[in-house]
mmCIF file of C-alpha atoms in Angstrom:
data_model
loop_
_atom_site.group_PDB
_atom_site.id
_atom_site.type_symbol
_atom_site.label_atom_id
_atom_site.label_comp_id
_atom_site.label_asym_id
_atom_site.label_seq_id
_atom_site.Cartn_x
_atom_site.Cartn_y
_atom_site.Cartn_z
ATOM 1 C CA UNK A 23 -36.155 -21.279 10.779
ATOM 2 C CA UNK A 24 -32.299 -21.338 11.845
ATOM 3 C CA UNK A 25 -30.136 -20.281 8.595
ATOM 4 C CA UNK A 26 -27.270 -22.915 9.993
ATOM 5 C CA UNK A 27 -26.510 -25.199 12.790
ATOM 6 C CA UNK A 28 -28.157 -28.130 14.636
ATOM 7 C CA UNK A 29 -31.816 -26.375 14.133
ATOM 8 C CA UNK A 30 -31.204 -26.074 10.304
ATOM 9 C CA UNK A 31 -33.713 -28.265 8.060
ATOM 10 C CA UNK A 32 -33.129 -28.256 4.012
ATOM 11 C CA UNK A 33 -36.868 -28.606 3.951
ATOM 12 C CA UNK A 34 -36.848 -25.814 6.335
ATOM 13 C CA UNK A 35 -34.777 -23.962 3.974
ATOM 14 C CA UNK A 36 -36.531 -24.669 1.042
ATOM 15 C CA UNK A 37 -40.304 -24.351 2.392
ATOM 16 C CA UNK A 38 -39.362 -20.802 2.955
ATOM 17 C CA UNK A 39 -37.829 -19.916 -0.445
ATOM 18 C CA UNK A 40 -41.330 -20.077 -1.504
ATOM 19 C CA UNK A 41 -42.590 -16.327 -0.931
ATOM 20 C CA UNK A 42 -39.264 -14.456 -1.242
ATOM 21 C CA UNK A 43 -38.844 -15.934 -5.230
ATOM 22 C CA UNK A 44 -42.336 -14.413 -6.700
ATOM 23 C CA UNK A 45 -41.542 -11.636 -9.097
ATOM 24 C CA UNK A 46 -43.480 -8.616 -8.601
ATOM 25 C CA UNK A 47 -43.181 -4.654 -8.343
ATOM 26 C CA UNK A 48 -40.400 -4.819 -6.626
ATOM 27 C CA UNK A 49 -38.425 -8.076 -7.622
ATOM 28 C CA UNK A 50 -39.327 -7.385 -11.260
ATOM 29 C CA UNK A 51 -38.380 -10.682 -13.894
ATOM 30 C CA UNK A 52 -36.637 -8.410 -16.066
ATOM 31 C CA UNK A 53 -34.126 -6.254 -14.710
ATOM 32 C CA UNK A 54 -32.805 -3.716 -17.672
ATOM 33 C CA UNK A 55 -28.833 -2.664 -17.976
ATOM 34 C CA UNK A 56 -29.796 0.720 -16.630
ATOM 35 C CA UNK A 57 -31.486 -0.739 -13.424
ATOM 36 C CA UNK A 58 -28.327 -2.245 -12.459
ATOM 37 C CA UNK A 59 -26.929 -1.502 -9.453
ATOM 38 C CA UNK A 60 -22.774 -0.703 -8.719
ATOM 39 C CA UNK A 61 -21.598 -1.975 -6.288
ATOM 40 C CA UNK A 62 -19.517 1.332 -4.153
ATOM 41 C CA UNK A 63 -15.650 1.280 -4.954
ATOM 42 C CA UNK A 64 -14.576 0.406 -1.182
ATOM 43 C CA UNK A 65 -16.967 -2.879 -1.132
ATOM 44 C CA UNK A 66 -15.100 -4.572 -4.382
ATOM 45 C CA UNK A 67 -11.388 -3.743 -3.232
ATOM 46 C CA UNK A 68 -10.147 -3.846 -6.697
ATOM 47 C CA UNK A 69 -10.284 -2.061 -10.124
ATOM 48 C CA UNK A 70 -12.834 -3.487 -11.556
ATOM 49 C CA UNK A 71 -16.601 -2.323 -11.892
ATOM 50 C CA UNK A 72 -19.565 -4.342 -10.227
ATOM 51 C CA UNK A 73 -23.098 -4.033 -11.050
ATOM 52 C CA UNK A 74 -25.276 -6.193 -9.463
ATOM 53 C CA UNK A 75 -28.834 -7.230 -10.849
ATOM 54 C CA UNK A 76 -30.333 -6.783 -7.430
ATOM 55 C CA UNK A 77 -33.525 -6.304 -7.981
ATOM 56 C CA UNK A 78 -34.693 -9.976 -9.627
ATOM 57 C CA UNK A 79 -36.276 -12.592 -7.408
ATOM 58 C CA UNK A 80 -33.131 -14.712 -7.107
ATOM 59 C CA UNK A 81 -33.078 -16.611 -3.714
ATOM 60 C CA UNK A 82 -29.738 -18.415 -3.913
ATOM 61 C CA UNK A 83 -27.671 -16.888 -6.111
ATOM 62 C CA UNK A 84 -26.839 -13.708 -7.784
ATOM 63 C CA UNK A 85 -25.666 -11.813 -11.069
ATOM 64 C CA UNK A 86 -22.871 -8.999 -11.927
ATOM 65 C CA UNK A 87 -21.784 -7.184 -14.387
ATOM 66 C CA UNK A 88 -18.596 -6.952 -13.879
ATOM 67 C CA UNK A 89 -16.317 -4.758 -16.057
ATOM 68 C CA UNK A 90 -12.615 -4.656 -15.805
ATOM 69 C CA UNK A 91 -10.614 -2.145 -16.917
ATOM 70 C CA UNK A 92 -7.473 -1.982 -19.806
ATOM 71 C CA UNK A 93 -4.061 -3.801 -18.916
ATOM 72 C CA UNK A 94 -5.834 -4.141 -15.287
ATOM 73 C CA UNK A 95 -7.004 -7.118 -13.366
ATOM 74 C CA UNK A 96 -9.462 -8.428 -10.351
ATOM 75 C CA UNK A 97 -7.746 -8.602 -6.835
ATOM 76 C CA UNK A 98 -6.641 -11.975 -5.812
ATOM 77 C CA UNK A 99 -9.052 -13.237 -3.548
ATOM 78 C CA UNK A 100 -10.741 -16.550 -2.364
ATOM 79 C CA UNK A 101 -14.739 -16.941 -1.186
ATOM 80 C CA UNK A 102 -16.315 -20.150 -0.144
ATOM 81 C CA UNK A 103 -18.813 -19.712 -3.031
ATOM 82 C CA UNK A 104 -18.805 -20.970 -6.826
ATOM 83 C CA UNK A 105 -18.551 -18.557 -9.457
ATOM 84 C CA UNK A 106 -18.673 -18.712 -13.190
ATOM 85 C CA UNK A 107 -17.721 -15.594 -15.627
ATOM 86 C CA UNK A 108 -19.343 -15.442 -18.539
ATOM 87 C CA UNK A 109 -17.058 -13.343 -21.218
ATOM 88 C CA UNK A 110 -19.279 -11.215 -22.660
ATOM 89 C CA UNK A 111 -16.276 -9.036 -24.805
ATOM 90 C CA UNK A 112 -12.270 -9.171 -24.318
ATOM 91 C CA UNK A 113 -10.114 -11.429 -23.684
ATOM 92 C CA UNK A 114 -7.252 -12.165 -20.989
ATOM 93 C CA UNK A 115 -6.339 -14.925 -18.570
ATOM 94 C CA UNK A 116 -7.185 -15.861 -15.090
ATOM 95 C CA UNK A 117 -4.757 -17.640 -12.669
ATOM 96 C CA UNK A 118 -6.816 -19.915 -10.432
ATOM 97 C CA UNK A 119 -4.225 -21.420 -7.780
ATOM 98 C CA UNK A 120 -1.393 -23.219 -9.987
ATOM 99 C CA UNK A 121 -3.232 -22.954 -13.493
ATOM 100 C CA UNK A 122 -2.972 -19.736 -15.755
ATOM 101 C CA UNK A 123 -5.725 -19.976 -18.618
ATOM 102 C CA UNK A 124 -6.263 -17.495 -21.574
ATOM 103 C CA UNK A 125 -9.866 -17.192 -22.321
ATOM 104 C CA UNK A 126 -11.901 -14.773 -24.667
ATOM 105 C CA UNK A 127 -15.216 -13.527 -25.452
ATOM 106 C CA UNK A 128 -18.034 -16.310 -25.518
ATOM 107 C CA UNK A 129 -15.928 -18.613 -22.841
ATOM 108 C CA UNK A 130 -17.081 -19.923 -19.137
ATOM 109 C CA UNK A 131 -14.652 -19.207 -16.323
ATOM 110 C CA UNK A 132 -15.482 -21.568 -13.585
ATOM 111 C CA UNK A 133 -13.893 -20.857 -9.862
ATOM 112 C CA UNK A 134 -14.346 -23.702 -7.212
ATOM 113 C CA UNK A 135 -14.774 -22.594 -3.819
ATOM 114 C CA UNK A 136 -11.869 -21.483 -1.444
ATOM 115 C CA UNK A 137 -9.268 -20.945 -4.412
ATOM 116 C CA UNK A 138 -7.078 -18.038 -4.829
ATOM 117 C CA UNK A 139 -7.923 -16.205 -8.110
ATOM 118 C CA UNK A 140 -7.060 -13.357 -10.176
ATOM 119 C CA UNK A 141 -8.580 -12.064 -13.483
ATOM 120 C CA UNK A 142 -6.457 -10.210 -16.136
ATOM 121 C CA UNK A 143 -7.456 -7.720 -18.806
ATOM 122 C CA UNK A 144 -4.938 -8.481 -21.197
ATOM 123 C CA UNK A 145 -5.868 -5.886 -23.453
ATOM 124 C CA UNK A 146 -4.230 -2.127 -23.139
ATOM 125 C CA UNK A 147 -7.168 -0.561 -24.944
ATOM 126 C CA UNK A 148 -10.329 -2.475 -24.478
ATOM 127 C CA UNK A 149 -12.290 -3.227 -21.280
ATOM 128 C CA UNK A 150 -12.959 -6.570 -20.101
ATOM 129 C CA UNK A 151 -16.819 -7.306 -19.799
ATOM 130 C CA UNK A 152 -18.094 -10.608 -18.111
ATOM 131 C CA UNK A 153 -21.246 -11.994 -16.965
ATOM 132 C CA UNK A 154 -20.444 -12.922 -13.159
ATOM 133 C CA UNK A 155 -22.886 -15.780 -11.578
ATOM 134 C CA UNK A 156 -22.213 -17.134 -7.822
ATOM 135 C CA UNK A 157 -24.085 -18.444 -5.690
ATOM 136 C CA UNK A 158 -22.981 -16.152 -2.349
ATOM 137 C CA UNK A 159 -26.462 -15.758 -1.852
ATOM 138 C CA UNK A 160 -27.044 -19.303 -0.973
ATOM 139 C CA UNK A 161 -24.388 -19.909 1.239
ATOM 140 C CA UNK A 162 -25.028 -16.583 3.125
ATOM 141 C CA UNK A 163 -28.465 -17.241 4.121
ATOM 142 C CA UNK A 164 -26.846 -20.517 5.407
ATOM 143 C CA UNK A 165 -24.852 -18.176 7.360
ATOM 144 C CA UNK A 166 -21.244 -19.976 5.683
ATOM 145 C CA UNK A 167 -20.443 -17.078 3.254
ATOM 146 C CA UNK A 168 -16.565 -16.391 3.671
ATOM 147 C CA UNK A 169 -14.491 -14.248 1.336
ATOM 148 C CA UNK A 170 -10.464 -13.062 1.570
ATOM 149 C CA UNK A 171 -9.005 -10.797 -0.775
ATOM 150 C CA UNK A 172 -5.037 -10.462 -1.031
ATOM 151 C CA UNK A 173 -5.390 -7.628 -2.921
ATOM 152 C CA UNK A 174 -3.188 -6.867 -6.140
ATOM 153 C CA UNK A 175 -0.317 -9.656 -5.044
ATOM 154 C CA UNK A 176 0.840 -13.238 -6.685
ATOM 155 C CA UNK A 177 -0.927 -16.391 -5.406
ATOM 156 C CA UNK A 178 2.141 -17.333 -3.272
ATOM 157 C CA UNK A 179 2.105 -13.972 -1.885
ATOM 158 C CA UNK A 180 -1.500 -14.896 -0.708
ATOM 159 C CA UNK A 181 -0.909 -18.457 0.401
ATOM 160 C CA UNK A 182 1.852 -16.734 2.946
ATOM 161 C CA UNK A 183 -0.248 -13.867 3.632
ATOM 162 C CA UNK A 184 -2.857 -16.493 4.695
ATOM 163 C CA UNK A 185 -0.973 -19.569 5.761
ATOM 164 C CA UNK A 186 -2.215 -19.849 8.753
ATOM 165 C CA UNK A 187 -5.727 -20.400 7.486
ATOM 166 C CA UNK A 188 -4.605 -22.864 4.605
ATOM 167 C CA UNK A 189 -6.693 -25.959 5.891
#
């Protein structure tokens, strides 16, 4: 089966999901907060904390814990996948492109694909705790997984940073 291009099928695609999804031994359907694997500090380019429930049966997407420090935030970055945060304690604001929105535990923090985004801890004593959900793994075995990160800067610094891959 091609994972992109001319050869690609969606039936293709999907026919083959069929064996990698069973749970078993080794792609348990429980995967407990101590079996949860970080993510090493030079992969995640940024402050925060990443654990990643690895070891479920997923096929297309995949789940984080993601922890962000006190008065810190995420690096701004951009990825060709969906993601939603789930707050699970905290609160701050996010800027996604143009909009800056305050949001606390128990909200949804949707980010479309290919917009620049930055997370914010806006508390100087209390992590940040969220729930991450993309689906990377999707668009990876379709071989179009992309991700940028500006590091700590402003979206305009990253628009001008990146301009010449704006379109």
């Amino acid at each position: 089966m091609a994972a992109s291009g001319s050869r690609f099928t969606m039936a293709d695609f999907l026919g083959s999901l069929h064996g990698t999804v069973q749970p078993g031994a080794a792609r348990p359907v429980v995967v407990h907060a101590d079996e949860l694997a970080p993510l090493p500090a030079d992969q995640v380019h940024n402050p925060t904390v990443l654990a990643i429930a690895g070891l479920l049966p997923t096929a297309t997407f995949e789940l984080f814990r993601q922890t962000i420090p006190a008065g810190l935030s995420s690096d701004m970055q951009r990825h060709h996948h969906e993601t939603v945060h789930f707050v699970i304690s905290g609160h701050g604001h996010s800027e996604i492109e143009d909009d800056t929105e305050p949001w606390a535990a128990g909200d949804f923090i949707y980010t479309p694909p290919w917009t620049w985004h930055r997370h914010y801890n806006d508390s100087e004593t209390e992590p940040v705790e969220f729930l991450t959900i993309e689906n990377s793994r999707l668009l990876n075995l379709l071989g179009v997984g992309r991700r940028q990160s500006a590091g700590l800067a402003t979206v305009a610094e990253a628009r001008a940073r990146f301009k010449e891959e704006q379109a």
